[in-house]
C-alpha atoms as a PDB file:
ATOM      1  CA  MET A   1     -41.744 -42.965  26.554  1.00  0.00           C
ATOM      2  CA  ALA A   2     -41.156 -41.856  22.976  1.00  0.00           C
ATOM      3  CA  ASN A   3     -37.638 -41.828  21.633  1.00  0.00           C
ATOM      4  CA  THR A   4     -36.545 -38.915  19.479  1.00  0.00           C
ATOM      5  CA  GLN A   5     -35.097 -39.830  16.160  1.00  0.00           C
ATOM      6  CA  ASP A   6     -31.442 -39.004  15.551  1.00  0.00           C
ATOM      7  CA  PHE A   7     -31.346 -36.808  12.460  1.00  0.00           C
ATOM      8  CA  THR A   8     -27.551 -36.622  12.371  1.00  0.00           C
ATOM      9  CA  ALA A   9     -27.169 -39.350   9.770  1.00  0.00           C
ATOM     10  CA  VAL A  10     -30.071 -37.987   7.724  1.00  0.00           C
ATOM     11  CA  MET A  11     -28.584 -34.475   7.694  1.00  0.00           C
ATOM     12  CA  LYS A  12     -25.133 -35.831   6.872  1.00  0.00           C
ATOM     13  CA  ASP A  13     -26.503 -37.778   3.899  1.00  0.00           C
ATOM     14  CA  MET A  14     -28.554 -34.794   2.730  1.00  0.00           C
ATOM     15  CA  MET A  15     -25.641 -32.354   2.980  1.00  0.00           C
ATOM     16  CA  GLY A  16     -23.366 -34.828   1.223  1.00  0.00           C
ATOM     17  CA  ALA A  17     -25.854 -35.144  -1.633  1.00  0.00           C
ATOM     18  CA  PHE A  18     -25.733 -31.396  -2.298  1.00  0.00           C
ATOM     19  CA  PRO A  19     -22.082 -30.340  -2.240  1.00  0.00           C
ATOM     20  CA  VAL A  20     -21.223 -26.701  -1.593  1.00  0.00           C
ATOM     21  CA  ASP A  21     -18.639 -24.975  -3.740  1.00  0.00           C
ATOM     22  CA  THR A  22     -16.441 -23.147  -1.246  1.00  0.00           C
ATOM     23  CA  LYS A  23     -14.237 -21.787  -4.035  1.00  0.00           C
ATOM     24  CA  ALA A  24     -17.093 -19.560  -5.209  1.00  0.00           C
ATOM     25  CA  MET A  25     -17.537 -18.281  -1.660  1.00  0.00           C
ATOM     26  CA  GLU A  26     -13.812 -17.618  -1.386  1.00  0.00           C
ATOM     27  CA  GLU A  27     -13.842 -15.662  -4.647  1.00  0.00           C
ATOM     28  CA  GLN A  28     -16.823 -13.614  -3.453  1.00  0.00           C
ATOM     29  CA  PHE A  29     -15.043 -12.919  -0.165  1.00  0.00           C
ATOM     30  CA  LYS A  30     -11.884 -11.831  -2.000  1.00  0.00           C
ATOM     31  CA  THR A  31     -13.925  -9.521  -4.240  1.00  0.00           C
ATOM     32  CA  SER A  32     -15.670  -8.004  -1.218  1.00  0.00           C
ATOM     33  CA  THR A  33     -12.472  -7.473   0.752  1.00  0.00           C
ATOM     34  CA  THR A  34     -10.731  -5.928  -2.248  1.00  0.00           C
ATOM     35  CA  LEU A  35     -13.635  -3.516  -2.663  1.00  0.00           C
ATOM     36  CA  ALA A  36     -13.526  -2.647   1.047  1.00  0.00           C
ATOM     37  CA  GLU A  37      -9.786  -2.009   0.840  1.00  0.00           C
ATOM     38  CA  LYS A  38     -10.153   0.299  -2.156  1.00  0.00           C
ATOM     39  CA  MET A  39     -13.104   2.155  -0.608  1.00  0.00           C
ATOM     40  CA  SER A  40     -11.106   2.633   2.592  1.00  0.00           C
ATOM     41  CA  ALA A  41      -8.201   4.050   0.603  1.00  0.00           C
ATOM     42  CA  VAL A  42     -10.507   6.563  -1.109  1.00  0.00           C
ATOM     43  CA  THR A  43     -12.054   7.565   2.226  1.00  0.00           C
ATOM     44  CA  ILE A  44      -8.739   7.913   4.043  1.00  0.00           C
ATOM     45  CA  ASP A  45      -7.252   9.949   1.200  1.00  0.00           C
ATOM     46  CA  ALA A  46     -10.244  12.306   1.194  1.00  0.00           C
ATOM     47  CA  ALA A  47     -10.120  12.657   4.983  1.00  0.00           C
ATOM     48  CA  GLY A  48      -6.425  13.515   4.807  1.00  0.00           C
ATOM     49  CA  LYS A  49      -6.952  16.145   2.121  1.00  0.00           C
ATOM     50  CA  SER A  50      -9.914  17.636   3.995  1.00  0.00           C
ATOM     51  CA  THR A  51      -7.888  17.802   7.194  1.00  0.00           C
ATOM     52  CA  GLU A  52      -4.986  19.508   5.426  1.00  0.00           C
ATOM     53  CA  LEU A  53      -7.351  22.025   3.862  1.00  0.00           C
ATOM     54  CA  SER A  54      -9.070  22.725   7.182  1.00  0.00           C
ATOM     55  CA  ALA A  55      -5.752  23.193   8.971  1.00  0.00           C
ATOM     56  CA  LYS A  56      -4.463  25.559   6.285  1.00  0.00           C
ATOM     57  CA  TRP A  57      -7.697  27.555   6.384  1.00  0.00           C
ATOM     58  CA  ALA A  58      -7.469  27.835  10.177  1.00  0.00           C
ATOM     59  CA  GLN A  59      -3.825  28.961  10.017  1.00  0.00           C
ATOM     60  CA  ASP A  60      -4.634  31.571   7.386  1.00  0.00           C
ATOM     61  CA  THR A  61      -7.538  32.861   9.476  1.00  0.00           C
ATOM     62  CA  LEU A  62      -5.346  33.114  12.578  1.00  0.00           C
ATOM     63  CA  GLY A  63      -2.779  35.092  10.581  1.00  0.00           C
ATOM     64  CA  LYS A  64      -5.489  37.497   9.453  1.00  0.00           C
ATOM     65  CA  LEU A  65      -6.746  37.799  13.036  1.00  0.00           C
ATOM     66  CA  GLN A  66      -3.292  38.928  14.146  1.00  0.00           C
ATOM     67  CA  LYS A  67      -3.453  41.795  11.670  1.00  0.00           C
ATOM     68  CA  LEU A  68      -6.976  42.601  12.837  1.00  0.00           C
ATOM     69  CA  THR A  69      -6.052  42.733  16.512  1.00  0.00           C
ATOM     70  CA  ALA A  70      -2.879  44.806  16.079  1.00  0.00           C
ATOM     71  CA  ALA A  71      -2.949  48.272  17.627  1.00  0.00           C
ATOM     72  CA  LYS A  72      -3.716  51.096  15.167  1.00  0.00           C
ATOM     73  CA  ALA A  73      -2.783  54.758  15.299  1.00  0.00           C
ATOM     74  CA  GLU A  74      -6.044  56.105  13.875  1.00  0.00           C
ATOM     75  CA  PRO A  75      -9.638  55.062  14.717  1.00  0.00           C
ATOM     76  CA  ALA A  76     -10.430  54.821  10.990  1.00  0.00           C
ATOM     77  CA  ASP A  77      -7.702  52.189  10.650  1.00  0.00           C
ATOM     78  CA  TYR A  78      -9.729  49.869  12.894  1.00  0.00           C
ATOM     79  CA  ALA A  79     -12.739  50.112  10.589  1.00  0.00           C
ATOM     80  CA  LYS A  80     -10.530  49.465   7.560  1.00  0.00           C
ATOM     81  CA  SER A  81      -8.909  46.522   9.332  1.00  0.00           C
ATOM     82  CA  VAL A  82     -12.318  44.954  10.082  1.00  0.00           C
ATOM     83  CA  THR A  83     -13.465  45.507   6.499  1.00  0.00           C
ATOM     84  CA  ASP A  84     -10.258  43.962   5.131  1.00  0.00           C
ATOM     85  CA  PHE A  85     -10.623  40.966   7.463  1.00  0.00           C
ATOM     86  CA  ALA A  86     -14.266  40.398   6.465  1.00  0.00           C
ATOM     87  CA  SER A  87     -13.425  40.684   2.778  1.00  0.00           C
ATOM     88  CA  ALA A  88     -10.430  38.339   3.026  1.00  0.00           C
ATOM     89  CA  SER A  89     -12.468  35.849   5.091  1.00  0.00           C
ATOM     90  CA  ALA A  90     -15.274  35.790   2.551  1.00  0.00           C
ATOM     91  CA  GLU A  91     -12.817  35.241  -0.285  1.00  0.00           C
ATOM     92  CA  ALA A  92     -11.019  32.477   1.648  1.00  0.00           C
ATOM     93  CA  ALA A  93     -14.352  30.806   2.437  1.00  0.00           C
ATOM     94  CA  ALA A  94     -15.306  30.745  -1.224  1.00  0.00           C
ATOM     95  CA  GLU A  95     -11.930  29.309  -2.252  1.00  0.00           C
ATOM     96  CA  ASN A  96     -11.897  26.695   0.483  1.00  0.00           C
ATOM     97  CA  MET A  97     -15.473  25.596  -0.114  1.00  0.00           C
ATOM     98  CA  ALA A  98     -14.610  25.131  -3.785  1.00  0.00           C
ATOM     99  CA  ALA A  99     -11.597  23.020  -2.733  1.00  0.00           C
ATOM    100  CA  PHE A 100     -13.829  20.916  -0.450  1.00  0.00           C
ATOM    101  CA  ALA A 101     -16.251  20.468  -3.344  1.00  0.00           C
ATOM    102  CA  GLU A 102     -13.402  19.211  -5.551  1.00  0.00           C
ATOM    103  CA  ILE A 103     -12.423  16.671  -2.887  1.00  0.00           C
ATOM    104  CA  ALA A 104     -16.042  15.496  -2.630  1.00  0.00           C
ATOM    105  CA  LYS A 105     -16.364  15.301  -6.417  1.00  0.00           C
ATOM    106  CA  LYS A 106     -13.202  13.183  -6.638  1.00  0.00           C
ATOM    107  CA  VAL A 107     -14.493  10.843  -3.910  1.00  0.00           C
ATOM    108  CA  GLN A 108     -17.828  10.510  -5.693  1.00  0.00           C
ATOM    109  CA  THR A 109     -16.162   9.720  -9.025  1.00  0.00           C
ATOM    110  CA  GLU A 110     -13.748   7.181  -7.543  1.00  0.00           C
ATOM    111  CA  THR A 111     -16.511   5.529  -5.508  1.00  0.00           C
ATOM    112  CA  LEU A 112     -18.748   5.193  -8.549  1.00  0.00           C
ATOM    113  CA  GLU A 113     -15.898   3.675 -10.576  1.00  0.00           C
ATOM    114  CA  LEU A 114     -15.116   1.198  -7.787  1.00  0.00           C
ATOM    115  CA  LEU A 115     -18.758   0.186  -7.379  1.00  0.00           C
ATOM    116  CA  MET A 116     -19.216  -0.285 -11.112  1.00  0.00           C
ATOM    117  CA  ALA A 117     -16.099  -2.475 -11.315  1.00  0.00           C
ATOM    118  CA  ALA A 118     -17.108  -4.429  -8.201  1.00  0.00           C
ATOM    119  CA  GLY A 119     -20.621  -4.946  -9.533  1.00  0.00           C
ATOM    120  CA  LYS A 120     -19.211  -6.355 -12.732  1.00  0.00           C
ATOM    121  CA  ASP A 121     -16.826  -8.656 -10.825  1.00  0.00           C
ATOM    122  CA  MET A 122     -19.554  -9.821  -8.444  1.00  0.00           C
ATOM    123  CA  SER A 123     -21.944 -10.435 -11.319  1.00  0.00           C
ATOM    124  CA  GLU A 124     -19.361 -12.575 -13.078  1.00  0.00           C
ATOM    125  CA  ASP A 125     -18.624 -14.470  -9.839  1.00  0.00           C
ATOM    126  CA  MET A 126     -22.318 -15.073  -9.204  1.00  0.00           C
ATOM    127  CA  THR A 127     -22.924 -16.264 -12.760  1.00  0.00           C
ATOM    128  CA  THR A 128     -20.028 -18.711 -12.535  1.00  0.00           C
ATOM    129  CA  ALA A 129     -21.179 -19.943  -9.114  1.00  0.00           C
ATOM    130  CA  ALA A 130     -24.776 -20.332 -10.295  1.00  0.00           C
ATOM    131  CA  LYS A 131     -23.737 -22.355 -13.345  1.00  0.00           C
ATOM    132  CA  LYS A 132     -21.542 -24.620 -11.232  1.00  0.00           C
ATOM    133  CA  ALA A 133     -24.223 -24.994  -8.547  1.00  0.00           C
ATOM    134  CA  THR A 134     -26.807 -25.908 -11.182  1.00  0.00           C
ATOM    135  CA  ALA A 135     -24.505 -28.539 -12.635  1.00  0.00           C
ATOM    136  CA  ASP A 136     -23.683 -29.935  -9.173  1.00  0.00           C
ATOM    137  CA  VAL A 137     -27.315 -30.070  -8.069  1.00  0.00           C
ATOM    138  CA  THR A 138     -28.362 -31.696 -11.350  1.00  0.00           C
ATOM    139  CA  ALA A 139     -25.633 -34.309 -10.981  1.00  0.00           C
ATOM    140  CA  ALA A 140     -26.548 -34.913  -7.329  1.00  0.00           C
ATOM    141  CA  ALA A 141     -30.249 -35.233  -8.200  1.00  0.00           C
ATOM    142  CA  LYS A 142     -29.458 -37.750 -10.955  1.00  0.00           C
ATOM    143  CA  LYS A 143     -27.258 -39.683  -8.554  1.00  0.00           C
ATOM    144  CA  ALA A 144     -29.952 -39.661  -5.860  1.00  0.00           C
ATOM    145  CA  THR A 145     -32.686 -40.816  -8.225  1.00  0.00           C
ATOM    146  CA  ALA A 146     -30.461 -43.569  -9.638  1.00  0.00           C
ATOM    147  CA  LYS A 147     -30.287 -45.290  -6.205  1.00  0.00           C
END
């Protein structure tokens, strides 16, 4: 019966010959988690502002509905009330949509700034890691060929 070769020692020697720089991985992880934290802050802030705006818009609309549904003395007053409600609702919609657009614009700007900064940081981290890895591999290869 054939015996299978134990590759444990071979793998151990091979992995030992090519050391891994965990500091570079730690730096990359820190950069990634910092970016995630900042992106979450931008998202949560925008969600809060959007929720506040939506709630205010709903409250304003309910207030206008109370005026619309109030009893009137003259039939013409009902028509005027509906016209006033429609006009006020259209104006409120325009204002609120503009406010939502401002929130979205702010999120877009902050996100772009964060991604640009993170890209720069990650590029620097990768360059440093690549230089160190090249030096380590070169040294390991010289050491291996010297045996």
